[in-house]
Coordinates of C-alpha atoms in Angstrom, one line a residue:
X92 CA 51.8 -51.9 -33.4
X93 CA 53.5 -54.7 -30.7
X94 CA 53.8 -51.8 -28.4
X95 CA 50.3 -51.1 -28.1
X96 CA 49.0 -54.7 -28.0
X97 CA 50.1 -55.5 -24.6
X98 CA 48.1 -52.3 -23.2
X99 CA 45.0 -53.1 -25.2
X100 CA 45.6 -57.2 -23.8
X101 CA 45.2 -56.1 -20.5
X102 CA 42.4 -53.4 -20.5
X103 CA 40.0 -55.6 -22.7
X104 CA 41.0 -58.8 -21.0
X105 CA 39.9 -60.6 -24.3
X106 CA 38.7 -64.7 -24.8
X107 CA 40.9 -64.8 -27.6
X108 CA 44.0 -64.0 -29.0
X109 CA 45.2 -63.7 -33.1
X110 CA 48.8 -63.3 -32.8
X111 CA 51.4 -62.8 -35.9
X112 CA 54.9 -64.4 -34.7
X113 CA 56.8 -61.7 -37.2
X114 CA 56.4 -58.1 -36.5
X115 CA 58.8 -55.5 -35.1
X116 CA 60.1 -55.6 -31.7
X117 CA 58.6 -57.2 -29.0
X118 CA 58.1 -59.9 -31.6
X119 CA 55.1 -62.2 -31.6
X120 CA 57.1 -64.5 -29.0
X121 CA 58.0 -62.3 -26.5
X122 CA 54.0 -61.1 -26.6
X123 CA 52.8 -64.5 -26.4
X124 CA 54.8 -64.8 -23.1
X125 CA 53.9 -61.4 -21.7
X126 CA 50.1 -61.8 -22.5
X127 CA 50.3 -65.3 -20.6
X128 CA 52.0 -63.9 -17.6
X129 CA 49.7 -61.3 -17.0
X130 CA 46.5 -63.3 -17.6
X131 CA 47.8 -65.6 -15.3
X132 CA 48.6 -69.2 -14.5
X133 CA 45.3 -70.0 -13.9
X134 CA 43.8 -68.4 -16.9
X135 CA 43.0 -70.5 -19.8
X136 CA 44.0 -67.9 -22.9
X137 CA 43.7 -69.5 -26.5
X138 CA 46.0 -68.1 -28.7
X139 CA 45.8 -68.6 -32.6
X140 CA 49.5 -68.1 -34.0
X141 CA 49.5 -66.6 -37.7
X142 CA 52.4 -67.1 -39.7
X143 CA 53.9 -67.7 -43.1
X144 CA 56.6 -69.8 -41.9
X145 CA 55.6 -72.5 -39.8
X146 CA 58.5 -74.7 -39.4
X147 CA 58.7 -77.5 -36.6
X148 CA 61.2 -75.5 -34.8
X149 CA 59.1 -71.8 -34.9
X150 CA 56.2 -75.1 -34.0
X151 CA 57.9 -76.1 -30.7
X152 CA 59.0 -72.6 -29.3
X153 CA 55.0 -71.2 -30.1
X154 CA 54.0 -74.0 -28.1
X155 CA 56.3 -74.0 -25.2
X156 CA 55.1 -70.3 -24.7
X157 CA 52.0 -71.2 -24.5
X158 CA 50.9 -71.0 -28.5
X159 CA 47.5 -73.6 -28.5
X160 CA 46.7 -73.4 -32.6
X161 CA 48.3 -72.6 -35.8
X162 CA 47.0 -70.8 -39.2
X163 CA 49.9 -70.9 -41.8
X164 CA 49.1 -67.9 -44.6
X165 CA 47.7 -67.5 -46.9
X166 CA 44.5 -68.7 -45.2
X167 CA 41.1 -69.3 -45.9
X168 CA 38.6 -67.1 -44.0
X169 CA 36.2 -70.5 -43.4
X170 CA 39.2 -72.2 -41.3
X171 CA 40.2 -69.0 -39.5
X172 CA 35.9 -69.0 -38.5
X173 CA 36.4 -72.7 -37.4
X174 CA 39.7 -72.9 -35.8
X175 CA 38.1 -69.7 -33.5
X176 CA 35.3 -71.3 -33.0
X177 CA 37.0 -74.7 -31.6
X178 CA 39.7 -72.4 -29.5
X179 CA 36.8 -70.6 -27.7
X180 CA 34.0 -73.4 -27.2
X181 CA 37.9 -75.2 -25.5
X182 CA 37.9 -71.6 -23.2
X183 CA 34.5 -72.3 -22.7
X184 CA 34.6 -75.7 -21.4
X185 CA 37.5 -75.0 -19.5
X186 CA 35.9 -72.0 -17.9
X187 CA 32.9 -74.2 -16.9
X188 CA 35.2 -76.8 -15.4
X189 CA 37.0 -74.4 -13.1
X190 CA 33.7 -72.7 -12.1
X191 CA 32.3 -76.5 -11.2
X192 CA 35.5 -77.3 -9.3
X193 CA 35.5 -74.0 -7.8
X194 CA 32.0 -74.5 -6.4
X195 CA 33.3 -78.4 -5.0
X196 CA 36.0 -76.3 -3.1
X197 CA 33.5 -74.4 -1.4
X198 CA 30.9 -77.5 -0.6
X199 CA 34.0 -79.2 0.8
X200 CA 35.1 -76.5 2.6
X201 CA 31.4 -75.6 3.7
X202 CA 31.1 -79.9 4.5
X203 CA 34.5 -79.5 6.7
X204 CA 33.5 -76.5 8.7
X205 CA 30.0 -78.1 9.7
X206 CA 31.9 -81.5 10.7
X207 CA 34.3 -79.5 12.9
X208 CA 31.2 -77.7 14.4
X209 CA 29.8 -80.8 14.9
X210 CA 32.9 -82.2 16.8
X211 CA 33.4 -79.1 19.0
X212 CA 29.8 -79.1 20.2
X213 CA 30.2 -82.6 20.8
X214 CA 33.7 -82.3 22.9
X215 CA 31.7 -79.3 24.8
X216 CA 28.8 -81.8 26.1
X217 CA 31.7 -84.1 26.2
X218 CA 33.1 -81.7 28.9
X219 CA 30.1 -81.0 30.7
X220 CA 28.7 -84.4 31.4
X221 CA 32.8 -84.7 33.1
X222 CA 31.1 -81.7 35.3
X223 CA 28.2 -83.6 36.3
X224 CA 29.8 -86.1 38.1
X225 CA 31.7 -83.1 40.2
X226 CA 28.6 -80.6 41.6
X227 CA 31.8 -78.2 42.7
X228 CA 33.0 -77.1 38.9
X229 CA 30.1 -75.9 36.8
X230 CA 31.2 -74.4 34.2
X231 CA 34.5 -74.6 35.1
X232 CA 35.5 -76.9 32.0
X233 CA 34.9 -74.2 29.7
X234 CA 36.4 -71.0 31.9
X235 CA 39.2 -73.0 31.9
X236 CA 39.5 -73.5 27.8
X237 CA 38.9 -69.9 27.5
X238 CA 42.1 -69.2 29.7
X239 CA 43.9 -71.5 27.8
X240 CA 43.4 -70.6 24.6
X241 CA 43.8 -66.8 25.5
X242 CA 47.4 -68.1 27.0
X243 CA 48.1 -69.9 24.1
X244 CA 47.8 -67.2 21.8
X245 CA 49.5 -64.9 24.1
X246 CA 52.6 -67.3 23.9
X247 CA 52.6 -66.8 20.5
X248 CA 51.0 -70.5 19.3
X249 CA 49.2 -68.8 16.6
X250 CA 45.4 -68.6 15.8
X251 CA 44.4 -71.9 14.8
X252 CA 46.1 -73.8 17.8
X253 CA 45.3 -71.5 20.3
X254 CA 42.1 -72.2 19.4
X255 CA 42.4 -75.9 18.9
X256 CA 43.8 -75.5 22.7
X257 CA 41.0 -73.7 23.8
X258 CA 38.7 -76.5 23.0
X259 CA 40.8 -79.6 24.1
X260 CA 41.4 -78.0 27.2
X261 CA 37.6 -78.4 28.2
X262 CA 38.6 -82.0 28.0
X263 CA 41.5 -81.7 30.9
X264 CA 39.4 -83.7 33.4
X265 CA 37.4 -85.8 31.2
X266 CA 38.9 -89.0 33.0
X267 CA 36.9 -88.2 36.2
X268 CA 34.1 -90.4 34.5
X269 CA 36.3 -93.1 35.3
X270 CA 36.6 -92.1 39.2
X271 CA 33.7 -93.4 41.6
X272 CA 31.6 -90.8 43.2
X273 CA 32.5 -92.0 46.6
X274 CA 36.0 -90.1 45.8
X275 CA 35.2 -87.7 43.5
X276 CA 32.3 -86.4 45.7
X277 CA 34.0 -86.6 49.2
X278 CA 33.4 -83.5 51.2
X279 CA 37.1 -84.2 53.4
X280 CA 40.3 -84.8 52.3
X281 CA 40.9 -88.1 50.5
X282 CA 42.9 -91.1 51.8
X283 CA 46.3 -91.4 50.3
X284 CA 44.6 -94.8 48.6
X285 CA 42.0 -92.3 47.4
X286 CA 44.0 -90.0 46.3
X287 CA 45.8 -92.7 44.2
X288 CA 42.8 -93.5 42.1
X289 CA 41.9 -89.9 42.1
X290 CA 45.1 -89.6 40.0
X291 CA 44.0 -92.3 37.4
X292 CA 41.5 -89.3 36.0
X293 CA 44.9 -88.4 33.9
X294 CA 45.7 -91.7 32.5
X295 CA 41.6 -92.7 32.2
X296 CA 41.1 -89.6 30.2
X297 CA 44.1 -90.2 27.9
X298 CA 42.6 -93.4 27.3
X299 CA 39.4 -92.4 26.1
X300 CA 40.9 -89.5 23.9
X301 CA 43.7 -91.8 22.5
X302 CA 43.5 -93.6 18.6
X303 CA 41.9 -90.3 17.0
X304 CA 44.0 -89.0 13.3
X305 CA 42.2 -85.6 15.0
X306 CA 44.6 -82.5 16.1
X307 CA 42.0 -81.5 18.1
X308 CA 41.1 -84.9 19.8
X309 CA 45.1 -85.5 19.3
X310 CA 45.6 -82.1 21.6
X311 CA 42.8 -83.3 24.0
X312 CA 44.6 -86.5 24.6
X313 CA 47.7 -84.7 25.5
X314 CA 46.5 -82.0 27.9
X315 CA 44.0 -85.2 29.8
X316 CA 47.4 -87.2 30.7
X317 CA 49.9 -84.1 31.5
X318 CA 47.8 -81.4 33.2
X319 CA 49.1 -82.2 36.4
X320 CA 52.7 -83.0 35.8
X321 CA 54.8 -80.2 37.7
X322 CA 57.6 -78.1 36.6
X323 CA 59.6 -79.7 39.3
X324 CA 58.7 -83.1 38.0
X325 CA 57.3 -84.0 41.2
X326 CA 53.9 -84.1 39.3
X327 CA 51.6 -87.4 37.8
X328 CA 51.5 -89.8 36.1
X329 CA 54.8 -89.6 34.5
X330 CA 56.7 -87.4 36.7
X331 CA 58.0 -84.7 33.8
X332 CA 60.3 -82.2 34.1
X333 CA 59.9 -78.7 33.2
X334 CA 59.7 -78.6 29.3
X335 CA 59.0 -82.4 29.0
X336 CA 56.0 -81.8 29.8
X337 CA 54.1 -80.5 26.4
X338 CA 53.3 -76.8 26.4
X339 CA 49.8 -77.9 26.0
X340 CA 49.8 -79.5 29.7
X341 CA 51.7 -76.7 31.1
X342 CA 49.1 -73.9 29.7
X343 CA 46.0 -76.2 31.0
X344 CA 47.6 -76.2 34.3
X345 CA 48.1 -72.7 34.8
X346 CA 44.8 -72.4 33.5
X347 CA 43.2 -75.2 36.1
X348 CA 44.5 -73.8 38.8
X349 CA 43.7 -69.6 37.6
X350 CA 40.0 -71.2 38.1
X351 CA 40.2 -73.1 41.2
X352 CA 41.7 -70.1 42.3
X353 CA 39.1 -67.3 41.6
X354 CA 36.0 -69.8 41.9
X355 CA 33.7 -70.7 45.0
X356 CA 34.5 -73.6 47.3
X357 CA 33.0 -75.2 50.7
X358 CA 35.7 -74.2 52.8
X359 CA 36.7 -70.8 51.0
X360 CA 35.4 -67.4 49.3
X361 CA 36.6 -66.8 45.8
X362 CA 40.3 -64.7 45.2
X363 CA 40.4 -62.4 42.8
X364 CA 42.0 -62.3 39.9
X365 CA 45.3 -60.6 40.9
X366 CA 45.0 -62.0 44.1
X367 CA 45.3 -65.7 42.4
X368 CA 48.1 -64.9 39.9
X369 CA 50.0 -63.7 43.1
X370 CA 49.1 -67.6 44.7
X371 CA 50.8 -68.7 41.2
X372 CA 53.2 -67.0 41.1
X373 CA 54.5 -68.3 44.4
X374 CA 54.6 -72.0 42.7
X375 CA 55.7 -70.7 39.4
X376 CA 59.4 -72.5 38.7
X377 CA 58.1 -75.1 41.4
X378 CA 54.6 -76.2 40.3
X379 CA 54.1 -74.4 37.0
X380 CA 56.0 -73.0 33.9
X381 CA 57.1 -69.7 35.3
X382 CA 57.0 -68.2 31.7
X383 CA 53.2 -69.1 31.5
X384 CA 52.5 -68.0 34.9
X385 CA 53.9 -64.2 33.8
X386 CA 51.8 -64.5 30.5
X387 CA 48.6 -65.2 32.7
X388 CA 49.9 -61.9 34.1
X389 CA 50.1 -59.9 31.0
X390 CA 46.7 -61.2 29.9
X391 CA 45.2 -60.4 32.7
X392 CA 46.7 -56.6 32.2
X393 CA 45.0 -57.0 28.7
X394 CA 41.8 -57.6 29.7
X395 CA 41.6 -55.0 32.3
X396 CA 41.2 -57.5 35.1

């Protein structure tokens, strides 16, 4: 019975399928189509049409659904043995061949994970040799990615650039290499002059970041050059305005300055954590993205701190 064939298709799952064109209704069409649909498009499903009237147009519609050999009655029992033989060493093969591509997808997959890997631990000791020239940040390269990936996603980025963020961000002051150590070390204030070619650490770091097909090395670039443009646009090396400045900047600059903040300097004790976001939130629509600065709030809230 057609009624009970497509019940019996999907419970045995079989390799083969003998399939007369002419019985009651669903005819041997409709079946064919059903059977196909529910093995699925990437299932390779030889089916042997049977019929006694194999006409180039009942040909052409067997084969648009899916029909991939004939056997025109009355047959011979040696051809029915072959042509089932050929149809299933074909499954075969093709089985084999999605199992070998199947395991490529995986080694590529496995390859491209391990090269990232590579290239994050390589932007992290990328990072901290930046902190060696500066004795006053330690780790402060990656507290700061952690913040800003943590904003990121709280911003609703989503996963995977959050955490592309989080890593380029360790990259914000990367252009300090560039900086001599009479400036960058100075215990006092620095000379307006100074303070000039302390700014070049933007443009410097964009410099050495720049010319990668990387998003991660692409991101890094970005955040190096705008990290301290201001809201205001009173900021360098551009002098951007509010959301010219590329959310990536504005997140790494909330994130900077969260840091500085809460960590230990010559001439001051550490603030804590609420006690910074309040100093942030008295530059927020001046210095920094007030909608990030209020974020920093709610995932400080998150996080108990």
């Amino acid at each position: 019975s057609s009624h009970l064939a497509l019940p019996l298709f999907t419970q045995a799952q079989p390799d083969l399928v003998l399939l007369d064109l002419h019985m009651p209704p669903p005819d041997g069409f409709t079946l064919m189509e059903e059977m196909l649909q529910r093995a699925g498009p990437d299932t390779y499903l030889p089916i042997l049409v049977i019929t006694g009237d194999l006409t180039q147009e009942v040909k052409e519609r067997a084969l648009a659904r899916g029909a991939k050999d004939f056997l025109t009655k009355p047959y011979e029992p040696t051809e029915v043995a072959l042509r089932i033989r050929n149809l299933l060493e074909t499954r075969r093969l093709h089985l084999t061949l999605k199992r070998t591509n199947e395991w490529l997808e995986a080694k590529v997959r496995e390859r491209t994970i391990a090269l990232e890997l590579a290239q994050i631990e390589t932007i992290e000791r990328l990072a901290l040799a930046a902190e060696y020239r500066d004795d006053q940040t330690g780790q402060h390269a990656r507290r700061v990615g952690r913040t800003a990936e943590r904003l990121a996603r709280a911003l609703g980025l989503g996963e995977g650039r959050a955490a592309i963020i989080g890593v380029a961000a360790q990259l914000h002051d990367i252009g300090k290499i560039g900086i001599p150590d009479s400036i960058l070390l100075k215990p006092g204030p620095l000379t307006p002059d100074e303070m000039e070619l302390m700014k070049l650490h933007t443009t410097i770091g964009a410099r050495i970041l720049s010319g990668s097909s990387s998003p991660l090395l692409i991101t890094a670039e970005t955040i190096a050059l705008t990290h301290h443009e201001r809201w205001d646009g009173l900021g360098y090396p551009r002098g951007l305005r509010g959301e010219e400045i590329p959310v990536e900047g504005r997140i790494v600059a909330v994130a900077d300055a969260f840091d500085a903040l809460t960590s230990p300097r010559p001439h001051r004790a550490p603030l804590g954590p609420r006690e910074a976001w309040d100093a942030l939130l008295g530059g927020a629509g001046r210095q920094w993205d007030p909608r990030i600065v209020e974020t920093l709030a709610r995932v400080l809230e998150e996080e108990g701190t």
